[in-house]
Structure formats: structure tokens, C-alpha cells
PDB file of C-alpha atoms in Angstrom:
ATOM      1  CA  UNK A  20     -93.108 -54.193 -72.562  1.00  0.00           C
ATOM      2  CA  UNK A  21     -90.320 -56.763 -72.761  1.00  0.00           C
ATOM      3  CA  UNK A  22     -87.258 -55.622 -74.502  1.00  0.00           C
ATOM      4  CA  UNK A  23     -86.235 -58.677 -75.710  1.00  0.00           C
ATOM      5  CA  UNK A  24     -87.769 -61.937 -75.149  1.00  0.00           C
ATOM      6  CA  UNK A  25     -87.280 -65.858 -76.157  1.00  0.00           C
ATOM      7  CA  UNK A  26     -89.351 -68.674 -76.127  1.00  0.00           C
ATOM      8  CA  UNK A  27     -88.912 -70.858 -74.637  1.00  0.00           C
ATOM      9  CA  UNK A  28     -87.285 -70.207 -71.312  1.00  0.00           C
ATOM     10  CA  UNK A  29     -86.613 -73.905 -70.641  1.00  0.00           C
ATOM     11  CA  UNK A  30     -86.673 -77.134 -73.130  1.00  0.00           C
ATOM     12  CA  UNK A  31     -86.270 -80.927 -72.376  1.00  0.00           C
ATOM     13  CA  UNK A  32     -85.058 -82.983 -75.244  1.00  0.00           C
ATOM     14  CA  UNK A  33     -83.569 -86.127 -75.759  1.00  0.00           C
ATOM     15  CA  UNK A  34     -80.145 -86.410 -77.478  1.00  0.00           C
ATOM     16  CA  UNK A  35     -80.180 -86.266 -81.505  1.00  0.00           C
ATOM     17  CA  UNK A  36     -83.774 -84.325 -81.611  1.00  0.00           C
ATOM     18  CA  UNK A  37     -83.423 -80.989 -83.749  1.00  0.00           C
ATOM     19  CA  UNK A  38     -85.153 -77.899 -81.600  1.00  0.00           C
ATOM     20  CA  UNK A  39     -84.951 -74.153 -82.070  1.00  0.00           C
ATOM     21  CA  UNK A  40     -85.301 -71.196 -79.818  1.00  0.00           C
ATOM     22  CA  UNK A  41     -86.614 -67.884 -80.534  1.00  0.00           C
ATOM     23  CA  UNK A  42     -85.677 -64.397 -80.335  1.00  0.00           C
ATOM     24  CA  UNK A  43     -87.445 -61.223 -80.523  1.00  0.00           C
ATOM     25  CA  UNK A  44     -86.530 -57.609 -79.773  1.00  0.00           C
ATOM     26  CA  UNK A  45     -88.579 -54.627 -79.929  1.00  0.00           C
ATOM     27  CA  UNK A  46     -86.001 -51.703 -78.933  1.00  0.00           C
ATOM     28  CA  UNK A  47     -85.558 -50.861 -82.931  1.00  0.00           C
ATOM     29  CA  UNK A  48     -81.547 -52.179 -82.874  1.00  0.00           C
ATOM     30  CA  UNK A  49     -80.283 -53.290 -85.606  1.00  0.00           C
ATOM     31  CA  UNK A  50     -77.910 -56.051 -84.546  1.00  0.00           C
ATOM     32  CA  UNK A  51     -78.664 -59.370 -82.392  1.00  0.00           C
ATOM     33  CA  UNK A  52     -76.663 -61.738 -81.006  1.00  0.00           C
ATOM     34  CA  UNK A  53     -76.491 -65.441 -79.396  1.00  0.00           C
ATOM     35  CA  UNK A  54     -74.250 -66.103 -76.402  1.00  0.00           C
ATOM     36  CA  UNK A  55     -74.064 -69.490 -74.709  1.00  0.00           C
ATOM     37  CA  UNK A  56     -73.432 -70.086 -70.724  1.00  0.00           C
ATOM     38  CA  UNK A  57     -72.429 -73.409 -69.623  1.00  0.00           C
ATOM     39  CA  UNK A  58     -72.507 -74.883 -65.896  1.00  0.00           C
ATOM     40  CA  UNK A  59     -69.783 -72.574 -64.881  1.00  0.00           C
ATOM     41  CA  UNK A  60     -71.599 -69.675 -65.882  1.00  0.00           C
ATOM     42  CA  UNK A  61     -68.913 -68.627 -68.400  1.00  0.00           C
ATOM     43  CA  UNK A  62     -70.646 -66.523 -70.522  1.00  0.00           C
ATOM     44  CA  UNK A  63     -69.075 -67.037 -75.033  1.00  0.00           C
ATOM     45  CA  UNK A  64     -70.714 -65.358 -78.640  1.00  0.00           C
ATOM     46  CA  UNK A  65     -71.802 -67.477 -80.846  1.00  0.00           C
ATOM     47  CA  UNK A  66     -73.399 -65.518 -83.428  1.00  0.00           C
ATOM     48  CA  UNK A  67     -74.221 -61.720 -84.289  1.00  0.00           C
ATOM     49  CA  UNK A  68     -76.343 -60.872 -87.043  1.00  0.00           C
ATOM     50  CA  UNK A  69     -76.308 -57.490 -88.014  1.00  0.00           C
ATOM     51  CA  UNK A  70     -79.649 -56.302 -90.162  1.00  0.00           C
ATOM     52  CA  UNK A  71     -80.207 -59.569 -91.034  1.00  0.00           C
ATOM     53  CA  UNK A  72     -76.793 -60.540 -92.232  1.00  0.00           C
ATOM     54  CA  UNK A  73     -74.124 -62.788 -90.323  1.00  0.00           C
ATOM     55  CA  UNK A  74     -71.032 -60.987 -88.875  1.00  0.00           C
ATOM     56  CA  UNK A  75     -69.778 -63.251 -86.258  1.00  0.00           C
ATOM     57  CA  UNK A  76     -69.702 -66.730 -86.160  1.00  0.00           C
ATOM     58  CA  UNK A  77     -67.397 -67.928 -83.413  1.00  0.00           C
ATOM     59  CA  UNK A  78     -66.099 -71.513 -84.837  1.00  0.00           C
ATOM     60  CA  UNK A  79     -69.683 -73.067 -83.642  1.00  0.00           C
ATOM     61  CA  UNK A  80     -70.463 -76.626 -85.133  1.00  0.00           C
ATOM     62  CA  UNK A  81     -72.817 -76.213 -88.000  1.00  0.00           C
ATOM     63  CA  UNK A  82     -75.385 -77.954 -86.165  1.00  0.00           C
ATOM     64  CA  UNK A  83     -76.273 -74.965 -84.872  1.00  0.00           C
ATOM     65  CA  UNK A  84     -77.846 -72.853 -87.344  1.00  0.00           C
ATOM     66  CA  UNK A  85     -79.313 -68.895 -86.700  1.00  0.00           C
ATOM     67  CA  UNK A  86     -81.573 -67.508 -88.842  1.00  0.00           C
ATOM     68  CA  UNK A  87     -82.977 -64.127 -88.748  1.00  0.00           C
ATOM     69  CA  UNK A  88     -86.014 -63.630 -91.402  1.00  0.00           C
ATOM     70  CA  UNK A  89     -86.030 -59.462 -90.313  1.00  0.00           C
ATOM     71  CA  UNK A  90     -83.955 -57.318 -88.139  1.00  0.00           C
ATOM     72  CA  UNK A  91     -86.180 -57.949 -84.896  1.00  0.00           C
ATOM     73  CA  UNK A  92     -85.758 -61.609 -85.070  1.00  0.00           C
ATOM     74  CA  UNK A  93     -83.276 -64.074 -84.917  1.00  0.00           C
ATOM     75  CA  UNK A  94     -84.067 -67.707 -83.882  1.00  0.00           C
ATOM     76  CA  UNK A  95     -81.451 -70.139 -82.997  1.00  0.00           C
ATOM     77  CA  UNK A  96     -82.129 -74.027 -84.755  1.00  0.00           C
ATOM     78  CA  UNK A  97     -80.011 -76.487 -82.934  1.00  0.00           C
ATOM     79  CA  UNK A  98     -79.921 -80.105 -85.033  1.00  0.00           C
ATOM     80  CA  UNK A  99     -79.188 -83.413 -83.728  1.00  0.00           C
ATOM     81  CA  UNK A 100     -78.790 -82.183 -80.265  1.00  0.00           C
ATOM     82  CA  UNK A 101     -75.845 -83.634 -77.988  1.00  0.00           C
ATOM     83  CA  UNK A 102     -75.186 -84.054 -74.336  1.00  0.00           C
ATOM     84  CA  UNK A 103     -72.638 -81.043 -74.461  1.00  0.00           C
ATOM     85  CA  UNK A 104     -75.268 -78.511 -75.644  1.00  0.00           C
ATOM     86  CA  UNK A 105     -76.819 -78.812 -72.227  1.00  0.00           C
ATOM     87  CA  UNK A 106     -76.588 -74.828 -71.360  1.00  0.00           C
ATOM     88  CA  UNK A 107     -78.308 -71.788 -70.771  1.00  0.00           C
ATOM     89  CA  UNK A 108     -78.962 -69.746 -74.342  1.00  0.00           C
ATOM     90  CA  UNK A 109     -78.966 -65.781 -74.480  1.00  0.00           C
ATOM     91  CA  UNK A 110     -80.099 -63.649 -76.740  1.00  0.00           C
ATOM     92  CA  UNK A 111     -78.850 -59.965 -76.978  1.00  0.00           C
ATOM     93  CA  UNK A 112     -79.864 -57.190 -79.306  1.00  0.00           C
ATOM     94  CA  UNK A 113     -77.500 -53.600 -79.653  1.00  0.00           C
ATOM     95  CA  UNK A 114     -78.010 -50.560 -81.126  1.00  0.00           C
ATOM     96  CA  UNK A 115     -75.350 -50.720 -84.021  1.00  0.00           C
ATOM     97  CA  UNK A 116     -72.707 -53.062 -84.738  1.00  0.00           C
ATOM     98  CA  UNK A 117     -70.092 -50.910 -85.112  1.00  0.00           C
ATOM     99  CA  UNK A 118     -69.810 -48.959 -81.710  1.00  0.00           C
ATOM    100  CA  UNK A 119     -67.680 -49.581 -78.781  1.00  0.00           C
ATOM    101  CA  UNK A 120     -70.447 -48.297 -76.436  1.00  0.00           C
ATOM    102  CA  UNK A 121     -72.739 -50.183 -77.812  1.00  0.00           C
ATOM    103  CA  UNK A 122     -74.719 -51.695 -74.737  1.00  0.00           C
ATOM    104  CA  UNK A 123     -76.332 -55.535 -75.264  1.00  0.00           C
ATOM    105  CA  UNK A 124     -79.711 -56.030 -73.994  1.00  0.00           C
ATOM    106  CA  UNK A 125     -80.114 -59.555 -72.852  1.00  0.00           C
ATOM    107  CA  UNK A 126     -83.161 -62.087 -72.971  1.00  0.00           C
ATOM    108  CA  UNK A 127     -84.068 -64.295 -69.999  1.00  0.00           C
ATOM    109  CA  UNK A 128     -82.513 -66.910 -71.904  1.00  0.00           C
ATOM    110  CA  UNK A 129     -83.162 -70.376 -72.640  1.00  0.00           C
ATOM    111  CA  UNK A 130     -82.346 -73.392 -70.354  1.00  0.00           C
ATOM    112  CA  UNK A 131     -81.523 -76.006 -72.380  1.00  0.00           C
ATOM    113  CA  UNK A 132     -81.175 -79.556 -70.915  1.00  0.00           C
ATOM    114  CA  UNK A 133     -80.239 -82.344 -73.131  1.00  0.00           C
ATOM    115  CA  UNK A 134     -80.619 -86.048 -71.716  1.00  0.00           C
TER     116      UNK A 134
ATOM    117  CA  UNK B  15     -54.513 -65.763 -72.639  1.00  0.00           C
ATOM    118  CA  UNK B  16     -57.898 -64.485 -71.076  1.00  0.00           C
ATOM    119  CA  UNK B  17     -58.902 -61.344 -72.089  1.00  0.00           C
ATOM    120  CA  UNK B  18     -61.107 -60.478 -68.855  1.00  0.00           C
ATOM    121  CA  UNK B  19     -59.684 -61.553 -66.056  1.00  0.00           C
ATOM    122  CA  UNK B  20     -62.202 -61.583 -62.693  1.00  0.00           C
ATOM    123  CA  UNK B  21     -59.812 -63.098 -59.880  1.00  0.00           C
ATOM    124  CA  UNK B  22     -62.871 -63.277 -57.140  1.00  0.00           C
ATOM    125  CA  UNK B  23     -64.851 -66.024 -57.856  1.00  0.00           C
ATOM    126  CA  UNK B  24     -66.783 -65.209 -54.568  1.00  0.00           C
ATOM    127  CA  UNK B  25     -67.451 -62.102 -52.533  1.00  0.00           C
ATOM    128  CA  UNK B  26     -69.048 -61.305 -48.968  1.00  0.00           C
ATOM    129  CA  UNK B  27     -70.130 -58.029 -47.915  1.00  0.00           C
ATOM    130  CA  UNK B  28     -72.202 -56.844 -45.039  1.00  0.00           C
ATOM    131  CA  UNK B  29     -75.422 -54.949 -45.645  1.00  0.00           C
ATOM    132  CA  UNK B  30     -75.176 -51.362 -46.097  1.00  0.00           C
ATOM    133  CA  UNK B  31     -71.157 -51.679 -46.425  1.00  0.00           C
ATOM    134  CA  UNK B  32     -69.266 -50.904 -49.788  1.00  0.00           C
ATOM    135  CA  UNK B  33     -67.720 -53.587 -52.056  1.00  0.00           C
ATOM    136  CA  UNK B  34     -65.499 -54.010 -54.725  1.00  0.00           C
ATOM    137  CA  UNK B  35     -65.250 -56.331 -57.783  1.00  0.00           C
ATOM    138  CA  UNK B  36     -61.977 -56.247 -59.161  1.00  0.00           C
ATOM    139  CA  UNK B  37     -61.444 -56.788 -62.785  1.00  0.00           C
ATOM    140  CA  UNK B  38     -58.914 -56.849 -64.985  1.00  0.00           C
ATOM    141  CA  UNK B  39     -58.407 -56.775 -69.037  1.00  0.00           C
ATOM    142  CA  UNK B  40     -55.716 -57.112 -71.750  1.00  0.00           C
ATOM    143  CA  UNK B  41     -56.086 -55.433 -74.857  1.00  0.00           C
ATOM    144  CA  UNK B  42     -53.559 -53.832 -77.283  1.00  0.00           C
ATOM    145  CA  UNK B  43     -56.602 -51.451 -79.024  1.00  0.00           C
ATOM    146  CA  UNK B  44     -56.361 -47.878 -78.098  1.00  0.00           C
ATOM    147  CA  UNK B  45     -60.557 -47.812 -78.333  1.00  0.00           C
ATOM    148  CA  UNK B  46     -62.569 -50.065 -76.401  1.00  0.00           C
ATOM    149  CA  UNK B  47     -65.609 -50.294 -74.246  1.00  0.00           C
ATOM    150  CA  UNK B  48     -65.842 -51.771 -70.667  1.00  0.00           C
ATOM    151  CA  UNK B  49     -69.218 -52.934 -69.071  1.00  0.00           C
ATOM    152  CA  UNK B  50     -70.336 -54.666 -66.144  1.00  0.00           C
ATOM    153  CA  UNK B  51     -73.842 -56.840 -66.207  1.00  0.00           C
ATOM    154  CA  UNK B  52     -75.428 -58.323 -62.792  1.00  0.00           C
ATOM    155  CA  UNK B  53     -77.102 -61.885 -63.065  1.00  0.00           C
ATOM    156  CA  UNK B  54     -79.708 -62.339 -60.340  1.00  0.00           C
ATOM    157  CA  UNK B  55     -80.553 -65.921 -59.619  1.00  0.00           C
ATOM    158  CA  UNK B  56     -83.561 -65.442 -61.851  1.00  0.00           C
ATOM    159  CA  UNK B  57     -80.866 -65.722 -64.383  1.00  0.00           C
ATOM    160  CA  UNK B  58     -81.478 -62.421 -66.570  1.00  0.00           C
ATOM    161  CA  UNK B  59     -78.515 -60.268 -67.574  1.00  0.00           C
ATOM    162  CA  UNK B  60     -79.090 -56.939 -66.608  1.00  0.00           C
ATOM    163  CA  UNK B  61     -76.529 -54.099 -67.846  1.00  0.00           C
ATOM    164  CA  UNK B  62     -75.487 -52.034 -64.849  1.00  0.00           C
ATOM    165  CA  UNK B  63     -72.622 -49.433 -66.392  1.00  0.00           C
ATOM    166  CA  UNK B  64     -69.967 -48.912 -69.228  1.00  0.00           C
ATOM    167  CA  UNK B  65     -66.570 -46.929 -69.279  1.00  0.00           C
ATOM    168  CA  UNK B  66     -64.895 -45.903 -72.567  1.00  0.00           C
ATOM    169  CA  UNK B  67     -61.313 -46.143 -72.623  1.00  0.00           C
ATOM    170  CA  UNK B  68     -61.253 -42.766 -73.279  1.00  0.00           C
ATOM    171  CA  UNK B  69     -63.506 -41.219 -70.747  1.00  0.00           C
ATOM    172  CA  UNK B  70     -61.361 -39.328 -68.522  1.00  0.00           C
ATOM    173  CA  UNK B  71     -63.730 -39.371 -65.428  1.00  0.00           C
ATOM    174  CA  UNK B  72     -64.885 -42.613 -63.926  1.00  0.00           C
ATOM    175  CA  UNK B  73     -68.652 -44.097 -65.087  1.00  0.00           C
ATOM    176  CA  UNK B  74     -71.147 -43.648 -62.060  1.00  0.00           C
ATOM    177  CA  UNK B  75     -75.004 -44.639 -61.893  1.00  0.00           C
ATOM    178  CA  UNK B  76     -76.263 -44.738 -58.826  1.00  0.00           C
ATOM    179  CA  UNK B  77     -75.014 -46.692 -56.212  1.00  0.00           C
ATOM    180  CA  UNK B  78     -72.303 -48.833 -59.037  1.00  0.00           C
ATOM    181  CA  UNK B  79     -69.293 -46.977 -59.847  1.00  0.00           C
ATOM    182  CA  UNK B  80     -66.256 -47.794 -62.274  1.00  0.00           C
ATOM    183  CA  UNK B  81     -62.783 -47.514 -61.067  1.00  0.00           C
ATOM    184  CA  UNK B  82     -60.633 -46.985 -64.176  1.00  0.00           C
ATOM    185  CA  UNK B  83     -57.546 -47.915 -64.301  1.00  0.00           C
ATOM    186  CA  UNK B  84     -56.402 -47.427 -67.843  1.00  0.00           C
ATOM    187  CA  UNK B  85     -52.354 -47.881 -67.240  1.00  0.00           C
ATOM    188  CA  UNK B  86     -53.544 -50.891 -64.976  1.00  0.00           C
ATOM    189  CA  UNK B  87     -55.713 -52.371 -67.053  1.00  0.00           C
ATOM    190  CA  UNK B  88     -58.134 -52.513 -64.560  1.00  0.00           C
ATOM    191  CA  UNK B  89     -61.974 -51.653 -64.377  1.00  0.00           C
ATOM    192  CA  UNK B  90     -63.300 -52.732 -60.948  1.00  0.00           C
ATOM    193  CA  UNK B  91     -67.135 -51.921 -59.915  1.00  0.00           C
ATOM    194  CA  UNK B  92     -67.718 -50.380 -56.957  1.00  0.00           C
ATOM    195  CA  UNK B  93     -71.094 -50.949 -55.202  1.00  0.00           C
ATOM    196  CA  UNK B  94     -72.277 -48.790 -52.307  1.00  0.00           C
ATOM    197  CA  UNK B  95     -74.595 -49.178 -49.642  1.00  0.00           C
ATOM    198  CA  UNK B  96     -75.333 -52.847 -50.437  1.00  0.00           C
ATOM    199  CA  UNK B  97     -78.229 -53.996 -50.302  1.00  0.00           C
ATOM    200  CA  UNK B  98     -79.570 -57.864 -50.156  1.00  0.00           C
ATOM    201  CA  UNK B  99     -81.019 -57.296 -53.681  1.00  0.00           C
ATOM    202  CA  UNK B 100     -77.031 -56.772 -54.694  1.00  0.00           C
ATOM    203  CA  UNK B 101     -76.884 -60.529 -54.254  1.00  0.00           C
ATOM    204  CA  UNK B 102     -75.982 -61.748 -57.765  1.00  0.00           C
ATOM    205  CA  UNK B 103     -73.172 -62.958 -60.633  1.00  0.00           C
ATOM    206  CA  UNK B 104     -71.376 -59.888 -61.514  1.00  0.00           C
ATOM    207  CA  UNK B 105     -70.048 -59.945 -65.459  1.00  0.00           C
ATOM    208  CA  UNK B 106     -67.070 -57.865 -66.539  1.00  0.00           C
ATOM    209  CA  UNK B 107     -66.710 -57.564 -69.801  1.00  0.00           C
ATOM    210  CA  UNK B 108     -64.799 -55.836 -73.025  1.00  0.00           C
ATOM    211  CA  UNK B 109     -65.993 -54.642 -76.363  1.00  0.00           C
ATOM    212  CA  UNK B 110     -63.192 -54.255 -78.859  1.00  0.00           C
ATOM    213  CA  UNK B 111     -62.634 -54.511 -82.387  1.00  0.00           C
ATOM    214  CA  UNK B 112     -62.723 -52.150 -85.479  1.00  0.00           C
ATOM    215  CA  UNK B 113     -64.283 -51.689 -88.875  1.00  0.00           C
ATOM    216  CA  UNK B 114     -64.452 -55.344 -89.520  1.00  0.00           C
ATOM    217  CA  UNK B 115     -66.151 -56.151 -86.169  1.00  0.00           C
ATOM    218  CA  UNK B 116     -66.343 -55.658 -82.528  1.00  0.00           C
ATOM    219  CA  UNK B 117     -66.958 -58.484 -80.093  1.00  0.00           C
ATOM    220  CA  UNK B 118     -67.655 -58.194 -76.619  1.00  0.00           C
ATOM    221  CA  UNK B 119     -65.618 -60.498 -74.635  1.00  0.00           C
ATOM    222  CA  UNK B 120     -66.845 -61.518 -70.891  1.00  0.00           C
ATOM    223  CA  UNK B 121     -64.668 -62.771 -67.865  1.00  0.00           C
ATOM    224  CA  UNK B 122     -65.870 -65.695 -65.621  1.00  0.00           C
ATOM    225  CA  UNK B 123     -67.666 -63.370 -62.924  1.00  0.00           C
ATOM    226  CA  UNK B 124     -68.107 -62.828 -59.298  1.00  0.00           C
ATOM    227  CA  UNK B 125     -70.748 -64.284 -57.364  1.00  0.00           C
ATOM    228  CA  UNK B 126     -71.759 -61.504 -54.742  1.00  0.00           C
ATOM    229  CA  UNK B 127     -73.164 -62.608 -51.336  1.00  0.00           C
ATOM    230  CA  UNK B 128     -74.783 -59.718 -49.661  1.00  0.00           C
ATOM    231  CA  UNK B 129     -75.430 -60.526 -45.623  1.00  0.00           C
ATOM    232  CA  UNK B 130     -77.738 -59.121 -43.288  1.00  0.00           C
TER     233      UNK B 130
END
């Protein structure tokens, strides 16, 4: 009965491998989101994707690349992977884009540790 | 200049006692939404309770409550009766925007200790 899940919840890599993370929500919203922690748990948006489109993209380098092939999905593909993407990954999902109450749901998130 | 502002990077509290997380915003919208998440250790965020800036009457569910502040600017979470499960990263954060988009903005968090 997960709301929203994402696979994996940790991944090893070596610097310059390409990986991608996956995101699925099953609460019916419409819009989806990406938010990266780093070591000192500060918590920033990168993307939000509502029904499929892009809305937000907050000045991330276009290594990173989200792509959501239907509204319950949006994976996260990460290329030539540096020491500095070391973080933890959430996904959210929300209702509606364009709501100030609009709640986020969050996935256990994604460890990522670059070496 | 930080939009959520969360001054107490750590907290103590005593079992069973009351606490307060104090947080603080800066926004120039008349309409926006305030939330608080808890992060376990486990590392899920897990939404606890929102506050629209213009609800009148302070957010409650269960043992969290919201003190709003709207002149302020402040939108500190009140827990009651805590318990050792309180023990956590507490997340302020702000939802603002309009028509072209809304963004929800986070501060830096509290980390709650919760002694027996």
C-alpha cells in the first residue's frame, strides 16, 4: 500500500557512471516532484512535473535529467555522476500544482553515494 | 535572504513535557501555505500539519499544533505530551507562488531529542 515509492533506496557508484532512480505514486496526483538533501540535511526542489510536463526546474546541471513517461511516474537519470551528487534523493507527489494547500507526499528516498 | 528561517538546530525535551519548534518565514504574498514534516532516522518525510495564511484559527492534529503568527511571521509547532517516538528532524516549510507556479520552500530543521 505504499504511497509513493523509489527504487532504489541506496546506490554505490563510481564517479562519471550514468544511473537513474525511480519514482512511482499511486495516490492519483497529478504533479511529482524531486528534492535533493545533502549532508546537512537541507532539504532544495529540483524538479516538478506536472501531468507529465516540466514546471520547475531549479537551475540543476543538465546532467540530471527527469523524465516522466505518465502522470504516476517520474524517474530521475543522473549522467556522468560527480563527487558532489553524493546525497539523499526524494521524491514527492501532490494533488494539483496549483494549490497552496497542496500537501507533498514523500518517498523513502534514495541514498546516493558517489566515490 | 532565507525564506524559512528555523533558529534551533537542536532541541531537548523531557518525556511527557511540551515543546516548541520555532519557525520563522518571509514572504511578501498575501496567500501562502505553511507545513511542518518530521524525519525519523529511518529517513522518510512524513507530513505532520499545514496552516493557510488565511486560516484564522490555529492548525491542530493531535498532539502537533501550529502557533500562527501572521504579523510575526512566525509558524512554530507545538508538540504535546512527547513521546520518545517524537525523536526526529522537524521541517518547516512554505508554499508560495501564483498562477505561474508555486514552490514549496523548506528551512534547515530542528533535530528533536526526546529523553526519558
Amino acid at each position: 500500500d505504499t504511497a509513493v515509492s523509489q527504487t532504489p533506496k541506496y546506490l554505490v557508484t563510481q564517479m562519471g557512471n550514468d544511473k537513474s532512480i525511480k519514482c512511482e505514486q499511486n495516490l492519483g496526483h497529478d504533479t511529482m516532484y524531486w528534492y535533493k538533501q545533502d549532508s546537512k540535511k537541507f532539504l532544495k526542489i529540483m524538479f516538478s512535473y506536472n501531468n507529465k510536463e516540466l514546471i520547475i526546474n531549479e537551475t540543476v546541471p543538465n546532467r540530471f535529467s527527469p523524465k516522466s513517461p505518465d502522470k504516476a511516474h517520474l524517474n530521475l537519470h543522473i549522467n556522468s555522476l560527480e563527487l558532489g551528487d553524493s546525497a539523499v534523493y526524494f521524491c514527492a507527489s501532490s494533488q494539483e500544482l496549483g494549490g497552496l494547500t497542496d500537501t507533498q507526499y514523500f518517498g523513502p528516498g534514495t541514498r546516493l553515494t558517489v566515490l | 535572504a532565507q525564506k524559512i528561517t528555523q533558529t534551533q538546530p537542536g532541541m531537548f525535551v523531557q518525556e511527557k513535557e511540551a515543546v516548541t519548534l520555532d519557525c520563522t518565514y518571509d514572504t511578501s504574498d498575501q496567500s501562502y501555505g505553511l507545513f511542518w514534516y518530521k524525519q525519523p532516522s529511518s529517513g522518510e518525510m512524513i507530513f505532520l500539519i499545514y496552516q493557510g495564511s488565511y486560516d484564522e484559527q490555529n492548525a491542530t492534529e493531535g498532539r502537533y499544533s501550529l502557533n500562527f503568527q501572521k504579523a510575526r511571521k512566525s509558524a512554530n509547532l507545538v508538540i504535546s505530551a512527547s513521546q520518545l517516538g517524537d525523536s526526529a528532524m522537524y521541517f518547516c516549510a512554505m508554499r508560495e507562488g501564483d498562477t505561474g507556479g508555486f514552490k514549496t520552500i523548506f528551512g534547515a530543521g530542528t533535530r528533536l531529542f526526546v529523553k526519558a
